[in-house]
């Protein structure tokens, strides 16, 4: 029997000692949790224990993989030597890959946001562009100079995609806070949104009940359609 509020795991960021604590600590912006709760979900935080991934998944109805100021290790997708701009958090990535692959194996709904979209592509067997300014001639400023609470550019949404069905329009204004992007979305996965410079802004996999990634941060709701992404995700978790 479906729960009144589906239980949705939310991945955390990890920080070294300093600032909040003299010991390592977890962190995440409140608006990730608020966006899920606003649509009827029950968000819970997931500490980084890869060996507990399956136990977490036994209890969960869905998974949100969040973003952060770090990158997936290129060794995990055959990307060659790491670009000087690449920052790694191996413990976080190990857990997120384990829990994401486990969720996909169970066909639990998965939503990837920003770095979470890139992680989802790697879980699908895809690859990433390590540093957009060096790889995309004439690229937009994907690390936008204006606040993240404002849009940085638009994206074109692929017709007939899951994302198009969710948001109900061909273009969206999005905020932009990334220096990497999906290069190939992975086996069976498809691109569902692109920026004006051709950079991939969203992916999905039609082989799963709900497996969607967006490169922007819909938890800020800079476009009126952003909450619809969380609504569709929570509804998928409810079923």
PDB file of C-alpha atoms in Angstrom:
ATOM      1  CA  UNK A   1       0.000   0.000   0.000  1.00  0.00           C
ATOM      2  CA  UNK A   2       1.457   3.413  -0.956  1.00  0.00           C
ATOM      3  CA  UNK A   3       2.529   5.666   1.904  1.00  0.00           C
ATOM      4  CA  UNK A   4       0.707   8.992   2.335  1.00  0.00           C
ATOM      5  CA  UNK A   5       4.090  10.673   1.906  1.00  0.00           C
ATOM      6  CA  UNK A   6       6.686   8.685  -0.062  1.00  0.00           C
ATOM      7  CA  UNK A   7      10.041   8.410   1.698  1.00  0.00           C
ATOM      8  CA  UNK A   8      12.699   9.998  -0.501  1.00  0.00           C
ATOM      9  CA  UNK A   9      16.413   9.731   0.188  1.00  0.00           C
ATOM     10  CA  UNK A  10      18.459  12.880  -0.424  1.00  0.00           C
ATOM     11  CA  UNK A  11      22.231  12.660  -0.843  1.00  0.00           C
ATOM     12  CA  UNK A  12      24.371  15.005   1.232  1.00  0.00           C
ATOM     13  CA  UNK A  13      27.514  16.965   0.544  1.00  0.00           C
ATOM     14  CA  UNK A  14      30.605  16.303   2.664  1.00  0.00           C
ATOM     15  CA  UNK A  15      32.906  18.996   4.009  1.00  0.00           C
ATOM     16  CA  UNK A  16      36.350  18.750   5.646  1.00  0.00           C
ATOM     17  CA  UNK A  17      37.019  20.084   9.147  1.00  0.00           C
ATOM     18  CA  UNK A  18      36.590  23.825   9.476  1.00  0.00           C
ATOM     19  CA  UNK A  19      33.748  26.310   9.595  1.00  0.00           C
ATOM     20  CA  UNK A  20      30.788  24.537  11.138  1.00  0.00           C
ATOM     21  CA  UNK A  21      32.873  21.860  12.888  1.00  0.00           C
ATOM     22  CA  UNK A  22      36.455  20.920  13.707  1.00  0.00           C
ATOM     23  CA  UNK A  23      35.545  17.436  12.453  1.00  0.00           C
ATOM     24  CA  UNK A  24      34.278  16.400   8.993  1.00  0.00           C
ATOM     25  CA  UNK A  25      30.630  17.324   8.509  1.00  0.00           C
ATOM     26  CA  UNK A  26      27.686  16.903   6.139  1.00  0.00           C
ATOM     27  CA  UNK A  27      25.861  19.827   4.531  1.00  0.00           C
ATOM     28  CA  UNK A  28      22.989  20.535   2.161  1.00  0.00           C
ATOM     29  CA  UNK A  29      20.888  23.556   1.293  1.00  0.00           C
ATOM     30  CA  UNK A  30      17.427  23.526   2.852  1.00  0.00           C
ATOM     31  CA  UNK A  31      15.629  24.156  -0.438  1.00  0.00           C
ATOM     32  CA  UNK A  32      16.308  20.597  -1.666  1.00  0.00           C
ATOM     33  CA  UNK A  33      14.323  19.232   1.262  1.00  0.00           C
ATOM     34  CA  UNK A  34      11.682  21.966   1.020  1.00  0.00           C
ATOM     35  CA  UNK A  35      11.062  21.266  -2.680  1.00  0.00           C
ATOM     36  CA  UNK A  36      10.306  17.611  -1.928  1.00  0.00           C
ATOM     37  CA  UNK A  37       8.176  18.347   1.135  1.00  0.00           C
ATOM     38  CA  UNK A  38       6.165  20.969  -0.777  1.00  0.00           C
ATOM     39  CA  UNK A  39       5.089  18.300  -3.275  1.00  0.00           C
ATOM     40  CA  UNK A  40       4.042  15.778  -0.639  1.00  0.00           C
ATOM     41  CA  UNK A  41       7.246  13.804  -0.178  1.00  0.00           C
ATOM     42  CA  UNK A  42       9.034  12.949   3.053  1.00  0.00           C
ATOM     43  CA  UNK A  43      12.740  13.773   2.533  1.00  0.00           C
ATOM     44  CA  UNK A  44      15.431  12.029   4.565  1.00  0.00           C
ATOM     45  CA  UNK A  45      19.189  12.625   4.465  1.00  0.00           C
ATOM     46  CA  UNK A  46      21.542   9.815   3.448  1.00  0.00           C
ATOM     47  CA  UNK A  47      25.020   9.727   5.046  1.00  0.00           C
ATOM     48  CA  UNK A  48      27.853   8.337   2.912  1.00  0.00           C
ATOM     49  CA  UNK A  49      28.032   4.630   3.728  1.00  0.00           C
ATOM     50  CA  UNK A  50      28.270   2.621   0.480  1.00  0.00           C
ATOM     51  CA  UNK A  51      27.993  -0.621   2.447  1.00  0.00           C
ATOM     52  CA  UNK A  52      24.552   0.531   3.670  1.00  0.00           C
ATOM     53  CA  UNK A  53      23.218   1.534   0.240  1.00  0.00           C
ATOM     54  CA  UNK A  54      20.999  -1.530  -0.105  1.00  0.00           C
ATOM     55  CA  UNK A  55      19.676  -1.158   3.444  1.00  0.00           C
ATOM     56  CA  UNK A  56      18.749   2.463   2.718  1.00  0.00           C
ATOM     57  CA  UNK A  57      17.021   1.387  -0.493  1.00  0.00           C
ATOM     58  CA  UNK A  58      14.988  -1.238   1.353  1.00  0.00           C
ATOM     59  CA  UNK A  59      13.292   1.648   3.156  1.00  0.00           C
ATOM     60  CA  UNK A  60      13.075   4.252   0.369  1.00  0.00           C
ATOM     61  CA  UNK A  61      10.482   5.028  -2.305  1.00  0.00           C
ATOM     62  CA  UNK A  62      12.819   7.229  -4.361  1.00  0.00           C
ATOM     63  CA  UNK A  63      16.226   8.902  -4.552  1.00  0.00           C
ATOM     64  CA  UNK A  64      17.322  12.498  -5.137  1.00  0.00           C
ATOM     65  CA  UNK A  65      21.016  12.863  -6.065  1.00  0.00           C
ATOM     66  CA  UNK A  66      22.033  16.445  -5.335  1.00  0.00           C
ATOM     67  CA  UNK A  67      24.744  18.737  -6.687  1.00  0.00           C
ATOM     68  CA  UNK A  68      27.879  20.127  -5.078  1.00  0.00           C
ATOM     69  CA  UNK A  69      31.143  21.920  -5.756  1.00  0.00           C
ATOM     70  CA  UNK A  70      33.035  18.802  -6.826  1.00  0.00           C
ATOM     71  CA  UNK A  71      33.323  16.384  -9.756  1.00  0.00           C
ATOM     72  CA  UNK A  72      32.990  12.689 -10.557  1.00  0.00           C
ATOM     73  CA  UNK A  73      36.420  11.062 -10.893  1.00  0.00           C
ATOM     74  CA  UNK A  74      37.209  10.758 -14.642  1.00  0.00           C
ATOM     75  CA  UNK A  75      38.632   7.298 -13.950  1.00  0.00           C
ATOM     76  CA  UNK A  76      35.050   6.125 -13.376  1.00  0.00           C
ATOM     77  CA  UNK A  77      34.032   6.870 -16.967  1.00  0.00           C
ATOM     78  CA  UNK A  78      37.284   6.455 -18.895  1.00  0.00           C
ATOM     79  CA  UNK A  79      37.860  10.192 -19.066  1.00  0.00           C
ATOM     80  CA  UNK A  80      41.642  10.088 -18.886  1.00  0.00           C
ATOM     81  CA  UNK A  81      43.748  12.347 -16.645  1.00  0.00           C
ATOM     82  CA  UNK A  82      41.823  14.774 -14.478  1.00  0.00           C
ATOM     83  CA  UNK A  83      41.637  18.369 -15.708  1.00  0.00           C
ATOM     84  CA  UNK A  84      43.289  20.887 -13.306  1.00  0.00           C
ATOM     85  CA  UNK A  85      39.818  22.314 -12.558  1.00  0.00           C
ATOM     86  CA  UNK A  86      38.506  18.948 -11.334  1.00  0.00           C
ATOM     87  CA  UNK A  87      37.814  18.599  -7.589  1.00  0.00           C
ATOM     88  CA  UNK A  88      37.112  15.138  -6.163  1.00  0.00           C
ATOM     89  CA  UNK A  89      35.159  13.876  -3.154  1.00  0.00           C
ATOM     90  CA  UNK A  90      35.787  10.111  -3.435  1.00  0.00           C
ATOM     91  CA  UNK A  91      33.718   9.103  -0.408  1.00  0.00           C
ATOM     92  CA  UNK A  92      30.657  10.962  -1.611  1.00  0.00           C
ATOM     93  CA  UNK A  93      30.967   9.646  -5.159  1.00  0.00           C
ATOM     94  CA  UNK A  94      31.427   6.046  -4.002  1.00  0.00           C
ATOM     95  CA  UNK A  95      28.220   6.240  -1.983  1.00  0.00           C
ATOM     96  CA  UNK A  96      26.208   8.067  -4.643  1.00  0.00           C
ATOM     97  CA  UNK A  97      27.198   5.579  -7.332  1.00  0.00           C
ATOM     98  CA  UNK A  98      26.339   2.642  -5.084  1.00  0.00           C
ATOM     99  CA  UNK A  99      22.939   3.994  -4.059  1.00  0.00           C
ATOM    100  CA  UNK A 100      22.082   5.221  -7.571  1.00  0.00           C
ATOM    101  CA  UNK A 101      22.964   1.928  -9.215  1.00  0.00           C
ATOM    102  CA  UNK A 102      21.013   0.125  -6.518  1.00  0.00           C
ATOM    103  CA  UNK A 103      17.969   2.350  -7.038  1.00  0.00           C
ATOM    104  CA  UNK A 104      18.076   1.798 -10.794  1.00  0.00           C
ATOM    105  CA  UNK A 105      18.352  -1.961 -10.306  1.00  0.00           C
ATOM    106  CA  UNK A 106      15.154  -1.811  -8.223  1.00  0.00           C
ATOM    107  CA  UNK A 107      13.500   0.618 -10.658  1.00  0.00           C
ATOM    108  CA  UNK A 108      13.036   3.172  -7.896  1.00  0.00           C
ATOM    109  CA  UNK A 109      12.480   6.721  -9.181  1.00  0.00           C
ATOM    110  CA  UNK A 110      15.726   8.718  -9.390  1.00  0.00           C
ATOM    111  CA  UNK A 111      16.098  12.470  -9.888  1.00  0.00           C
ATOM    112  CA  UNK A 112      19.599  13.864 -10.444  1.00  0.00           C
ATOM    113  CA  UNK A 113      20.239  17.601 -10.013  1.00  0.00           C
ATOM    114  CA  UNK A 114      23.327  19.357 -11.436  1.00  0.00           C
ATOM    115  CA  UNK A 115      26.229  17.116 -10.369  1.00  0.00           C
ATOM    116  CA  UNK A 116      23.593  14.491  -9.620  1.00  0.00           C
ATOM    117  CA  UNK A 117      22.613  14.529 -13.305  1.00  0.00           C
ATOM    118  CA  UNK A 118      26.258  13.946 -14.229  1.00  0.00           C
ATOM    119  CA  UNK A 119      26.493  11.118 -11.685  1.00  0.00           C
ATOM    120  CA  UNK A 120      23.351   9.583 -13.182  1.00  0.00           C
ATOM    121  CA  UNK A 121      24.919   9.673 -16.647  1.00  0.00           C
ATOM    122  CA  UNK A 122      27.986   7.860 -15.327  1.00  0.00           C
ATOM    123  CA  UNK A 123      25.716   5.273 -13.679  1.00  0.00           C
ATOM    124  CA  UNK A 124      24.131   4.750 -17.115  1.00  0.00           C
ATOM    125  CA  UNK A 125      27.600   4.156 -18.598  1.00  0.00           C
ATOM    126  CA  UNK A 126      27.951   7.639 -20.073  1.00  0.00           C
ATOM    127  CA  UNK A 127      30.804  10.144 -20.121  1.00  0.00           C
ATOM    128  CA  UNK A 128      31.374  13.757 -19.082  1.00  0.00           C
ATOM    129  CA  UNK A 129      33.069  16.872 -20.448  1.00  0.00           C
ATOM    130  CA  UNK A 130      35.640  17.683 -17.783  1.00  0.00           C
ATOM    131  CA  UNK A 131      35.783  21.460 -18.280  1.00  0.00           C
ATOM    132  CA  UNK A 132      33.333  23.243 -20.577  1.00  0.00           C
ATOM    133  CA  UNK A 133      35.466  26.353 -21.317  1.00  0.00           C
ATOM    134  CA  UNK A 134      38.235  24.142 -22.739  1.00  0.00           C
ATOM    135  CA  UNK A 135      35.956  21.768 -24.645  1.00  0.00           C
ATOM    136  CA  UNK A 136      33.124  23.888 -26.082  1.00  0.00           C
ATOM    137  CA  UNK A 137      34.123  26.809 -28.335  1.00  0.00           C
ATOM    138  CA  UNK A 138      32.022  29.888 -27.634  1.00  0.00           C
ATOM    139  CA  UNK A 139      30.391  28.323 -24.571  1.00  0.00           C
ATOM    140  CA  UNK A 140      28.042  30.293 -22.362  1.00  0.00           C
ATOM    141  CA  UNK A 141      29.039  31.202 -18.818  1.00  0.00           C
ATOM    142  CA  UNK A 142      27.667  28.015 -17.270  1.00  0.00           C
ATOM    143  CA  UNK A 143      29.018  29.168 -13.925  1.00  0.00           C
ATOM    144  CA  UNK A 144      26.749  32.198 -14.154  1.00  0.00           C
ATOM    145  CA  UNK A 145      27.988  35.485 -12.653  1.00  0.00           C
ATOM    146  CA  UNK A 146      24.538  36.508 -11.361  1.00  0.00           C
ATOM    147  CA  UNK A 147      22.889  34.947  -8.277  1.00  0.00           C
ATOM    148  CA  UNK A 148      21.632  31.360  -8.439  1.00  0.00           C
ATOM    149  CA  UNK A 149      18.182  32.666  -7.527  1.00  0.00           C
ATOM    150  CA  UNK A 150      18.036  34.174 -11.035  1.00  0.00           C
ATOM    151  CA  UNK A 151      18.136  32.481 -14.454  1.00  0.00           C
ATOM    152  CA  UNK A 152      21.415  32.383 -16.340  1.00  0.00           C
ATOM    153  CA  UNK A 153      20.171  31.184 -19.735  1.00  0.00           C
ATOM    154  CA  UNK A 154      17.424  29.173 -21.395  1.00  0.00           C
ATOM    155  CA  UNK A 155      17.296  25.523 -22.425  1.00  0.00           C
ATOM    156  CA  UNK A 156      15.453  23.923 -25.312  1.00  0.00           C
ATOM    157  CA  UNK A 157      13.497  20.834 -24.282  1.00  0.00           C
ATOM    158  CA  UNK A 158      13.286  17.822 -26.563  1.00  0.00           C
ATOM    159  CA  UNK A 159       9.715  17.210 -27.767  1.00  0.00           C
ATOM    160  CA  UNK A 160       8.052  13.980 -26.644  1.00  0.00           C
ATOM    161  CA  UNK A 161      10.537  13.529 -23.799  1.00  0.00           C
ATOM    162  CA  UNK A 162       9.518  12.807 -20.216  1.00  0.00           C
ATOM    163  CA  UNK A 163      10.815  16.263 -19.296  1.00  0.00           C
ATOM    164  CA  UNK A 164       8.630  17.871 -21.991  1.00  0.00           C
ATOM    165  CA  UNK A 165       5.580  16.020 -20.686  1.00  0.00           C
ATOM    166  CA  UNK A 166       6.339  17.194 -17.155  1.00  0.00           C
ATOM    167  CA  UNK A 167       6.937  20.903 -17.830  1.00  0.00           C
ATOM    168  CA  UNK A 168       4.538  21.283 -20.762  1.00  0.00           C
ATOM    169  CA  UNK A 169       6.575  23.764 -22.764  1.00  0.00           C
ATOM    170  CA  UNK A 170       9.498  23.748 -25.231  1.00  0.00           C
ATOM    171  CA  UNK A 171      11.841  26.126 -23.360  1.00  0.00           C
ATOM    172  CA  UNK A 172      12.715  26.968 -19.782  1.00  0.00           C
ATOM    173  CA  UNK A 173      14.792  29.616 -18.039  1.00  0.00           C
ATOM    174  CA  UNK A 174      17.393  27.941 -15.824  1.00  0.00           C
ATOM    175  CA  UNK A 175      20.094  28.839 -13.342  1.00  0.00           C
ATOM    176  CA  UNK A 176      23.555  27.539 -14.112  1.00  0.00           C
ATOM    177  CA  UNK A 177      26.316  26.509 -11.705  1.00  0.00           C
ATOM    178  CA  UNK A 178      28.600  23.971 -13.372  1.00  0.00           C
ATOM    179  CA  UNK A 179      31.890  23.694 -15.236  1.00  0.00           C
ATOM    180  CA  UNK A 180      31.292  20.108 -16.412  1.00  0.00           C
ATOM    181  CA  UNK A 181      28.511  18.576 -18.491  1.00  0.00           C
ATOM    182  CA  UNK A 182      27.298  15.284 -19.873  1.00  0.00           C
ATOM    183  CA  UNK A 183      29.097  14.273 -23.058  1.00  0.00           C
ATOM    184  CA  UNK A 184      27.317  10.952 -23.709  1.00  0.00           C
ATOM    185  CA  UNK A 185      24.239  10.127 -21.617  1.00  0.00           C
ATOM    186  CA  UNK A 186      24.921   6.384 -21.465  1.00  0.00           C
ATOM    187  CA  UNK A 187      23.415   3.187 -22.803  1.00  0.00           C
ATOM    188  CA  UNK A 188      19.728   3.651 -23.568  1.00  0.00           C
ATOM    189  CA  UNK A 189      19.627   7.136 -22.074  1.00  0.00           C
ATOM    190  CA  UNK A 190      18.677  10.196 -24.122  1.00  0.00           C
ATOM    191  CA  UNK A 191      19.316  13.938 -23.962  1.00  0.00           C
ATOM    192  CA  UNK A 192      16.147  15.860 -23.121  1.00  0.00           C
ATOM    193  CA  UNK A 193      17.421  19.468 -22.880  1.00  0.00           C
ATOM    194  CA  UNK A 194      20.254  21.512 -24.380  1.00  0.00           C
ATOM    195  CA  UNK A 195      21.620  25.029 -23.864  1.00  0.00           C
ATOM    196  CA  UNK A 196      21.956  27.464 -26.807  1.00  0.00           C
ATOM    197  CA  UNK A 197      25.660  26.533 -27.089  1.00  0.00           C
ATOM    198  CA  UNK A 198      24.810  22.841 -27.446  1.00  0.00           C
ATOM    199  CA  UNK A 199      25.822  21.830 -23.914  1.00  0.00           C
ATOM    200  CA  UNK A 200      23.664  18.999 -22.560  1.00  0.00           C
ATOM    201  CA  UNK A 201      21.299  20.271 -19.855  1.00  0.00           C
ATOM    202  CA  UNK A 202      19.183  17.209 -19.138  1.00  0.00           C
ATOM    203  CA  UNK A 203      19.025  13.440 -19.609  1.00  0.00           C
ATOM    204  CA  UNK A 204      16.518  10.671 -19.016  1.00  0.00           C
ATOM    205  CA  UNK A 205      16.281   6.920 -19.494  1.00  0.00           C
ATOM    206  CA  UNK A 206      13.022   5.553 -20.931  1.00  0.00           C
ATOM    207  CA  UNK A 207      13.922   2.052 -19.757  1.00  0.00           C
ATOM    208  CA  UNK A 208      13.147   2.981 -16.144  1.00  0.00           C
ATOM    209  CA  UNK A 209       9.957   4.071 -14.418  1.00  0.00           C
ATOM    210  CA  UNK A 210      11.455   7.505 -13.636  1.00  0.00           C
ATOM    211  CA  UNK A 211      15.136   8.245 -14.205  1.00  0.00           C
ATOM    212  CA  UNK A 212      15.621  11.943 -14.921  1.00  0.00           C
ATOM    213  CA  UNK A 213      18.523  14.357 -14.581  1.00  0.00           C
ATOM    214  CA  UNK A 214      18.667  18.126 -15.026  1.00  0.00           C
ATOM    215  CA  UNK A 215      21.830  20.211 -15.058  1.00  0.00           C
ATOM    216  CA  UNK A 216      20.210  23.230 -13.411  1.00  0.00           C
ATOM    217  CA  UNK A 217      18.800  23.626  -9.897  1.00  0.00           C
ATOM    218  CA  UNK A 218      14.985  23.380  -9.971  1.00  0.00           C
ATOM    219  CA  UNK A 219      14.854  23.579  -6.176  1.00  0.00           C
ATOM    220  CA  UNK A 220      15.317  27.364  -6.600  1.00  0.00           C
ATOM    221  CA  UNK A 221      12.204  27.569  -8.811  1.00  0.00           C
ATOM    222  CA  UNK A 222      13.590  30.298 -11.071  1.00  0.00           C
ATOM    223  CA  UNK A 223      11.154  29.084 -13.774  1.00  0.00           C
ATOM    224  CA  UNK A 224       7.464  28.461 -13.004  1.00  0.00           C
ATOM    225  CA  UNK A 225       7.867  24.922 -14.376  1.00  0.00           C
ATOM    226  CA  UNK A 226      10.635  23.955 -11.934  1.00  0.00           C
ATOM    227  CA  UNK A 227       8.259  22.779  -9.160  1.00  0.00           C
ATOM    228  CA  UNK A 228       6.552  20.536 -11.715  1.00  0.00           C
ATOM    229  CA  UNK A 229       9.764  18.492 -11.907  1.00  0.00           C
ATOM    230  CA  UNK A 230       9.607  17.801  -8.173  1.00  0.00           C
ATOM    231  CA  UNK A 231       5.873  17.145  -8.383  1.00  0.00           C
ATOM    232  CA  UNK A 232       6.349  14.503 -11.081  1.00  0.00           C
ATOM    233  CA  UNK A 233       9.225  12.931  -9.161  1.00  0.00           C
ATOM    234  CA  UNK A 234       7.271  12.704  -5.902  1.00  0.00           C
ATOM    235  CA  UNK A 235       4.250  11.292  -7.719  1.00  0.00           C
ATOM    236  CA  UNK A 236       6.450   8.624  -9.308  1.00  0.00           C
ATOM    237  CA  UNK A 237       7.767   7.775  -5.831  1.00  0.00           C
ATOM    238  CA  UNK A 238       4.205   7.494  -4.548  1.00  0.00           C
ATOM    239  CA  UNK A 239       3.193   4.877  -7.132  1.00  0.00           C
TER     240      UNK A 239
END
